PDB file as gemmi writes it, atoms N, CA and C in Angstrom:
CRYST1    1.000    1.000    1.000  90.00  90.00  90.00 P 1                      
ATOM      1  N   MET A   1      22.377  23.369  23.792  1.00  0.00           N  
ATOM      2  CA  MET A   1      22.813  22.452  24.860  1.00  0.00           C  
ATOM      3  C   MET A   1      23.353  21.480  24.017  1.00  0.00           C  
ATOM      4  N   GLU A   2      24.763  20.810  24.282  1.00  0.00           N  
ATOM      5  CA  GLU A   2      25.587  19.839  23.624  1.00  0.00           C  
ATOM      6  C   GLU A   2      25.019  18.263  24.041  1.00  0.00           C  
ATOM      7  N   ARG A   3      24.898  17.374  23.413  1.00  0.00           N  
ATOM      8  CA  ARG A   3      24.718  15.917  24.061  1.00  0.00           C  
ATOM      9  C   ARG A   3      25.847  15.351  23.968  1.00  0.00           C  
ATOM     10  N   ASN A   4      26.131  14.508  25.096  1.00  0.00           N  
ATOM     11  CA  ASN A   4      27.062  13.648  25.151  1.00  0.00           C  
ATOM     12  C   ASN A   4      26.843  12.438  24.628  1.00  0.00           C  
ATOM     13  N   LEU A   5      27.699  12.155  23.321  1.00  0.00           N  
ATOM     14  CA  LEU A   5      27.540  10.919  22.568  1.00  0.00           C  
ATOM     15  C   LEU A   5      28.417   9.943  23.047  1.00  0.00           C  
ATOM     16  N   VAL A   6      29.201  10.013  23.993  1.00  0.00           N  
ATOM     17  CA  VAL A   6      30.077   9.099  24.282  1.00  0.00           C  
ATOM     18  C   VAL A   6      29.517   7.818  25.158  1.00  0.00           C  
ATOM     19  N   ASN A   7      28.403   8.254  25.742  1.00  0.00           N  
ATOM     20  CA  ASN A   7      27.784   7.207  26.533  1.00  0.00           C  
ATOM     21  C   ASN A   7      26.463   6.415  25.931  1.00  0.00           C  
ATOM     22  N   THR A   8      26.326   7.147  24.664  1.00  0.00           N  
ATOM     23  CA  THR A   8      25.021   6.387  23.765  1.00  0.00           C  
ATOM     24  C   THR A   8      25.456   4.954  23.355  1.00  0.00           C  
ATOM     25  N   PRO A   9      24.476   4.190  23.111  1.00  0.00           N  
ATOM     26  CA  PRO A   9      24.759   2.977  22.584  1.00  0.00           C  
ATOM     27  C   PRO A   9      24.961   2.949  21.242  1.00  0.00           C  
ATOM     28  N   PRO A  10      25.797   2.081  20.392  1.00  0.00           N  
ATOM     29  CA  PRO A  10      25.929   2.076  18.930  1.00  0.00           C  
ATOM     30  C   PRO A  10      24.784   1.982  18.326  1.00  0.00           C  
ATOM     31  N   GLN A  11      24.720   2.665  17.256  1.00  0.00           N  
ATOM     32  CA  GLN A  11      23.418   2.200  16.430  1.00  0.00           C  
ATOM     33  C   GLN A  11      23.742   1.129  15.622  1.00  0.00           C  
ATOM     34  N   PRO A  12      22.798   0.429  15.599  1.00  0.00           N  
ATOM     35  CA  PRO A  12      22.898  -0.925  14.501  1.00  0.00           C  
ATOM     36  C   PRO A  12      22.965  -0.405  13.305  1.00  0.00           C  
ATOM     37  N   GLU A  13      23.720  -1.232  12.569  1.00  0.00           N  
ATOM     38  CA  GLU A  13      23.800  -0.960  11.109  1.00  0.00           C  
ATOM     39  C   GLU A  13      22.595  -1.692  10.249  1.00  0.00           C  
ATOM     40  N   VAL A  14      22.263  -0.893   9.337  1.00  0.00           N  
ATOM     41  CA  VAL A  14      21.166  -1.461   8.519  1.00  0.00           C  
ATOM     42  C   VAL A  14      21.401  -2.489   7.619  1.00  0.00           C  
ATOM     43  N   ASN A  15      20.743  -3.315   8.133  1.00  0.00           N  
ATOM     44  CA  ASN A  15      21.053  -4.614   7.200  1.00  0.00           C  
ATOM     45  C   ASN A  15      20.108  -4.426   5.716  1.00  0.00           C  
ATOM     46  N   VAL A  16      20.894  -4.737   4.610  1.00  0.00           N  
ATOM     47  CA  VAL A  16      20.074  -4.644   3.281  1.00  0.00           C  
ATOM     48  C   VAL A  16      19.071  -5.578   3.225  1.00  0.00           C  
ATOM     49  N   LYS A  17      19.158  -6.594   3.724  1.00  0.00           N  
ATOM     50  CA  LYS A  17      17.890  -7.702   3.643  1.00  0.00           C  
ATOM     51  C   LYS A  17      16.911  -7.181   4.408  1.00  0.00           C  
ATOM     52  N   ASP A  18      17.099  -6.588   5.631  1.00  0.00           N  
ATOM     53  CA  ASP A  18      15.993  -6.146   6.570  1.00  0.00           C  
ATOM     54  C   ASP A  18      15.272  -5.055   5.730  1.00  0.00           C  
ATOM     55  N   SER A  19      16.179  -4.191   5.275  1.00  0.00           N  
ATOM     56  CA  SER A  19      15.508  -2.993   4.636  1.00  0.00           C  
ATOM     57  C   SER A  19      14.719  -3.601   3.335  1.00  0.00           C  
ATOM     58  N   GLU A  20      15.062  -4.301   2.457  1.00  0.00           N  
ATOM     59  CA  GLU A  20      14.367  -4.822   1.468  1.00  0.00           C  
ATOM     60  C   GLU A  20      13.016  -5.731   2.048  1.00  0.00           C  
ATOM     61  N   PHE A  21      13.327  -6.248   2.933  1.00  0.00           N  
ATOM     62  CA  PHE A  21      11.972  -7.091   3.747  1.00  0.00           C  
ATOM     63  C   PHE A  21      10.879  -6.113   3.908  1.00  0.00           C  
ATOM     64  N   ALA A  22      11.309  -4.970   4.631  1.00  0.00           N  
ATOM     65  CA  ALA A  22      10.533  -3.742   5.193  1.00  0.00           C  
ATOM     66  C   ALA A  22       9.700  -3.303   3.995  1.00  0.00           C  
ATOM     67  N   GLU A  23      10.479  -3.047   2.773  1.00  0.00           N  
ATOM     68  CA  GLU A  23       9.982  -2.377   1.780  1.00  0.00           C  
ATOM     69  C   GLU A  23       9.041  -3.166   1.064  1.00  0.00           C  
ATOM     70  N   MET A  24       9.408  -4.664   1.360  1.00  0.00           N  
ATOM     71  CA  MET A  24       8.498  -5.475   0.662  1.00  0.00           C  
ATOM     72  C   MET A  24       6.969  -5.645   1.406  1.00  0.00           C  
ATOM     73  N   VAL A  25       7.136  -5.630   2.609  1.00  0.00           N  
ATOM     74  CA  VAL A  25       5.936  -5.476   3.585  1.00  0.00           C  
ATOM     75  C   VAL A  25       5.277  -4.325   3.166  1.00  0.00           C  
ATOM     76  N   LEU A  26       5.933  -3.196   3.181  1.00  0.00           N  
ATOM     77  CA  LEU A  26       5.153  -2.140   2.843  1.00  0.00           C  
ATOM     78  C   LEU A  26       4.448  -1.797   1.636  1.00  0.00           C  
ATOM     79  N   ASN A  27       4.948  -2.198   0.572  1.00  0.00           N  
ATOM     80  CA  ASN A  27       4.550  -2.309  -0.798  1.00  0.00           C  
ATOM     81  C   ASN A  27       3.300  -3.154  -0.733  1.00  0.00           C  
ATOM     82  N   ASN A  28       3.377  -4.402   0.085  1.00  0.00           N  
ATOM     83  CA  ASN A  28       2.351  -5.327  -0.060  1.00  0.00           C  
ATOM     84  C   ASN A  28       0.963  -4.903   0.706  1.00  0.00           C  
ATOM     85  N   ALA A  29       1.396  -3.928   1.828  1.00  0.00           N  
ATOM     86  CA  ALA A  29       0.356  -3.409   2.628  1.00  0.00           C  
ATOM     87  C   ALA A  29      -0.413  -2.278   1.778  1.00  0.00           C  
ATOM     88  N   LEU A  30       0.349  -1.416   0.819  1.00  0.00           N  
ATOM     89  CA  LEU A  30      -0.102  -0.616   0.041  1.00  0.00           C  
ATOM     90  C   LEU A  30      -0.964  -1.136  -0.986  1.00  0.00           C  
ATOM     91  N   ARG A  31      -0.574  -2.238  -1.394  1.00  0.00           N  
ATOM     92  CA  ARG A  31      -1.275  -2.735  -2.590  1.00  0.00           C  
ATOM     93  C   ARG A  31      -2.787  -3.326  -2.094  1.00  0.00           C  
ATOM     94  N   ASN A  32      -2.530  -4.159  -0.989  1.00  0.00           N  
ATOM     95  CA  ASN A  32      -3.946  -4.357  -0.375  1.00  0.00           C  
ATOM     96  C   ASN A  32      -4.723  -3.299   0.008  1.00  0.00           C  
ATOM     97  N   PHE A  33      -4.292  -2.274   0.687  1.00  0.00           N  
ATOM     98  CA  PHE A  33      -5.215  -1.010   0.788  1.00  0.00           C  
ATOM     99  C   PHE A  33      -5.735  -0.541  -0.459  1.00  0.00           C  
ATOM    100  N   GLN A  34      -4.952  -0.429  -1.610  1.00  0.00           N  
ATOM    101  CA  GLN A  34      -5.609   0.069  -2.746  1.00  0.00           C  
ATOM    102  C   GLN A  34      -6.523  -0.857  -3.295  1.00  0.00           C  
ATOM    103  N   LYS A  35      -6.331  -2.290  -3.196  1.00  0.00           N  
ATOM    104  CA  LYS A  35      -7.322  -3.314  -3.705  1.00  0.00           C  
ATOM    105  C   LYS A  35      -8.786  -2.964  -2.935  1.00  0.00           C  
ATOM    106  N   GLU A  36      -8.691  -2.702  -1.707  1.00  0.00           N  
ATOM    107  CA  GLU A  36      -9.728  -2.846  -0.859  1.00  0.00           C  
ATOM    108  C   GLU A  36     -10.595  -1.477  -0.998  1.00  0.00           C  
ATOM    109  N   GLN A  37      -9.791  -0.381  -1.370  1.00  0.00           N  
ATOM    110  CA  GLN A  37     -10.450   0.872  -1.872  1.00  0.00           C  
ATOM    111  C   GLN A  37     -11.349   0.755  -3.175  1.00  0.00           C  
ATOM    112  N   ILE A  38     -10.586  -0.126  -4.218  1.00  0.00           N  
ATOM    113  CA  ILE A  38     -11.032  -0.176  -5.565  1.00  0.00           C  
ATOM    114  C   ILE A  38     -12.307  -1.110  -5.222  1.00  0.00           C  
ATOM    115  N   ARG A  39     -12.188  -2.010  -4.441  1.00  0.00           N  
ATOM    116  CA  ARG A  39     -13.559  -3.046  -4.233  1.00  0.00           C  
ATOM    117  C   ARG A  39     -14.739  -2.086  -3.667  1.00  0.00           C  
ATOM    118  N   LYS A  40     -14.467  -1.200  -2.861  1.00  0.00           N  
ATOM    119  CA  LYS A  40     -15.380  -0.495  -2.156  1.00  0.00           C  
ATOM    120  C   LYS A  40     -16.154   0.246  -3.428  1.00  0.00           C  
ATOM    121  N   GLU A  41     -15.382   0.939  -4.143  1.00  0.00           N  
ATOM    122  CA  GLU A  41     -15.776   1.673  -5.546  1.00  0.00           C  
ATOM    123  C   GLU A  41     -16.453   0.983  -6.139  1.00  0.00           C  
ATOM    124  N   ILE A  42     -15.973  -0.320  -6.525  1.00  0.00           N  
ATOM    125  CA  ILE A  42     -16.711  -1.176  -7.407  1.00  0.00           C  
ATOM    126  C   ILE A  42     -18.273  -1.399  -6.934  1.00  0.00           C  
ATOM    127  N   ASP A  43     -18.303  -1.732  -5.529  1.00  0.00           N  
ATOM    128  CA  ASP A  43     -19.606  -1.977  -5.061  1.00  0.00           C  
ATOM    129  C   ASP A  43     -20.486  -0.847  -5.291  1.00  0.00           C  
ATOM    130  N   GLN A  44     -19.874   0.407  -5.086  1.00  0.00           N  
ATOM    131  CA  GLN A  44     -20.691   1.697  -5.145  1.00  0.00           C  
ATOM    132  C   GLN A  44     -21.092   1.882  -6.612  1.00  0.00           C  
ATOM    133  N   SER A  45     -20.184   1.262  -7.552  1.00  0.00           N  
ATOM    134  CA  SER A  45     -20.593   1.628  -8.981  1.00  0.00           C  
ATOM    135  C   SER A  45     -21.763   0.741  -9.292  1.00  0.00           C  
ATOM    136  N   LEU A  46     -21.664  -0.627  -8.666  1.00  0.00           N  
ATOM    137  CA  LEU A  46     -22.922  -1.480  -8.909  1.00  0.00           C  
ATOM    138  C   LEU A  46     -24.030  -1.007  -8.373  1.00  0.00           C  
ATOM    139  N   GLN A  47     -23.975  -0.318  -7.259  1.00  0.00           N  
ATOM    140  CA  GLN A  47     -25.162   0.398  -6.575  1.00  0.00           C  
ATOM    141  C   GLN A  47     -25.906   1.332  -7.387  1.00  0.00           C  
ATOM    142  N   ASP A  48     -24.953   2.208  -7.968  1.00  0.00           N  
ATOM    143  CA  ASP A  48     -25.089   3.100  -8.727  1.00  0.00           C  
ATOM    144  C   ASP A  48     -25.550   2.697 -10.168  1.00  0.00           C  
ATOM    145  N   ARG A  49     -25.560   1.564 -10.657  1.00  0.00           N  
ATOM    146  CA  ARG A  49     -25.592   0.941 -11.949  1.00  0.00           C  
ATOM    147  C   ARG A  49     -24.808   1.697 -12.819  1.00  0.00           C  
ATOM    148  N   ASN A  50     -23.644   1.949 -12.574  1.00  0.00           N  
ATOM    149  CA  ASN A  50     -22.606   2.632 -13.195  1.00  0.00           C  
ATOM    150  C   ASN A  50     -21.755   1.826 -14.070  1.00  0.00           C  
ATOM    151  N   LYS A  51     -22.012   1.247 -15.394  1.00  0.00           N  
ATOM    152  CA  LYS A  51     -21.510   0.123 -16.080  1.00  0.00           C  
ATOM    153  C   LYS A  51     -20.098   0.898 -16.357  1.00  0.00           C  
ATOM    154  N   GLU A  52     -19.806   1.963 -17.022  1.00  0.00           N  
ATOM    155  CA  GLU A  52     -18.677   2.416 -17.319  1.00  0.00           C  
ATOM    156  C   GLU A  52     -17.645   2.494 -16.069  1.00  0.00           C  
ATOM    157  N   GLU A  53     -18.062   2.990 -14.906  1.00  0.00           N  
ATOM    158  CA  GLU A  53     -17.281   3.143 -13.816  1.00  0.00           C  
ATOM    159  C   GLU A  53     -16.911   1.645 -13.465  1.00  0.00           C  
ATOM    160  N   PHE A  54     -17.861   0.769 -13.435  1.00  0.00           N  
ATOM    161  CA  PHE A  54     -17.570  -0.554 -12.958  1.00  0.00           C  
ATOM    162  C   PHE A  54     -16.452  -1.376 -13.971  1.00  0.00           C  
ATOM    163  N   LEU A  55     -16.682  -0.962 -15.176  1.00  0.00           N  
ATOM    164  CA  LEU A  55     -15.637  -1.703 -15.973  1.00  0.00           C  
ATOM    165  C   LEU A  55     -14.357  -1.060 -15.891  1.00  0.00           C  
ATOM    166  N   ARG A  56     -14.306   0.308 -15.742  1.00  0.00           N  
ATOM    167  CA  ARG A  56     -12.707   1.089 -15.454  1.00  0.00           C  
ATOM    168  C   ARG A  56     -12.316   0.356 -14.061  1.00  0.00           C  
ATOM    169  N   LEU A  57     -13.130   0.395 -13.044  1.00  0.00           N  
ATOM    170  CA  LEU A  57     -12.583  -0.178 -11.839  1.00  0.00           C  
ATOM    171  C   LEU A  57     -11.955  -1.512 -11.752  1.00  0.00           C  
ATOM    172  N   THR A  58     -12.952  -2.401 -12.515  1.00  0.00           N  
ATOM    173  CA  THR A  58     -12.397  -3.832 -12.600  1.00  0.00           C  
ATOM    174  C   THR A  58     -11.212  -3.932 -13.360  1.00  0.00           C  
ATOM    175  N   ARG A  59     -10.946  -3.116 -14.584  1.00  0.00           N  
ATOM    176  CA  ARG A  59      -9.564  -3.147 -15.383  1.00  0.00           C  
ATOM    177  C   ARG A  59      -8.510  -2.844 -14.355  1.00  0.00           C  
ATOM    178  N   GLU A  60      -8.678  -1.532 -13.565  1.00  0.00           N  
ATOM    179  CA  GLU A  60      -7.740  -1.119 -12.490  1.00  0.00           C  
ATOM    180  C   GLU A  60      -7.349  -2.139 -11.455  1.00  0.00           C  
ATOM    181  N   LEU A  61      -8.298  -2.769 -10.857  1.00  0.00           N  
ATOM    182  CA  LEU A  61      -8.236  -4.028 -10.097  1.00  0.00           C  
ATOM    183  C   LEU A  61      -7.262  -4.933 -10.588  1.00  0.00           C  
ATOM    184  N   LYS A  62      -7.479  -5.192 -11.679  1.00  0.00           N  
ATOM    185  CA  LYS A  62      -6.757  -6.674 -12.539  1.00  0.00           C  
ATOM    186  C   LYS A  62      -5.254  -5.915 -12.563  1.00  0.00           C  
ATOM    187  N   ASN A  63      -5.327  -4.686 -13.047  1.00  0.00           N  
ATOM    188  CA  ASN A  63      -3.823  -4.124 -13.207  1.00  0.00           C  
ATOM    189  C   ASN A  63      -2.953  -4.112 -11.905  1.00  0.00           C  
ATOM    190  N   ILE A  64      -3.604  -4.114 -10.745  1.00  0.00           N  
ATOM    191  CA  ILE A  64      -2.654  -4.035  -9.508  1.00  0.00           C  
ATOM    192  C   ILE A  64      -2.671  -5.660  -8.781  1.00  0.00           C  
ATOM    193  N   SER A  65      -3.589  -6.420  -9.205  1.00  0.00           N  
ATOM    194  CA  SER A  65      -3.455  -7.541  -8.717  1.00  0.00           C  
ATOM    195  C   SER A  65      -2.266  -8.512  -9.047  1.00  0.00           C  
TER     196      SER A  65                                                      
END                                                                             
């Protein structure tokens, strides 16, 4: 079945600044999620008294901060 595109509203043009802003927001959200996951793993390494894992995770957290 064919769609009649004559009566469809025009699609807005993608604004480069909007696209860059959206990418920045998504990257920030991803970084925050990763940091929270690492913090949970750090807490677990402390509970497990796993010094090597703790040190590795704290270095990883510093690298993404």
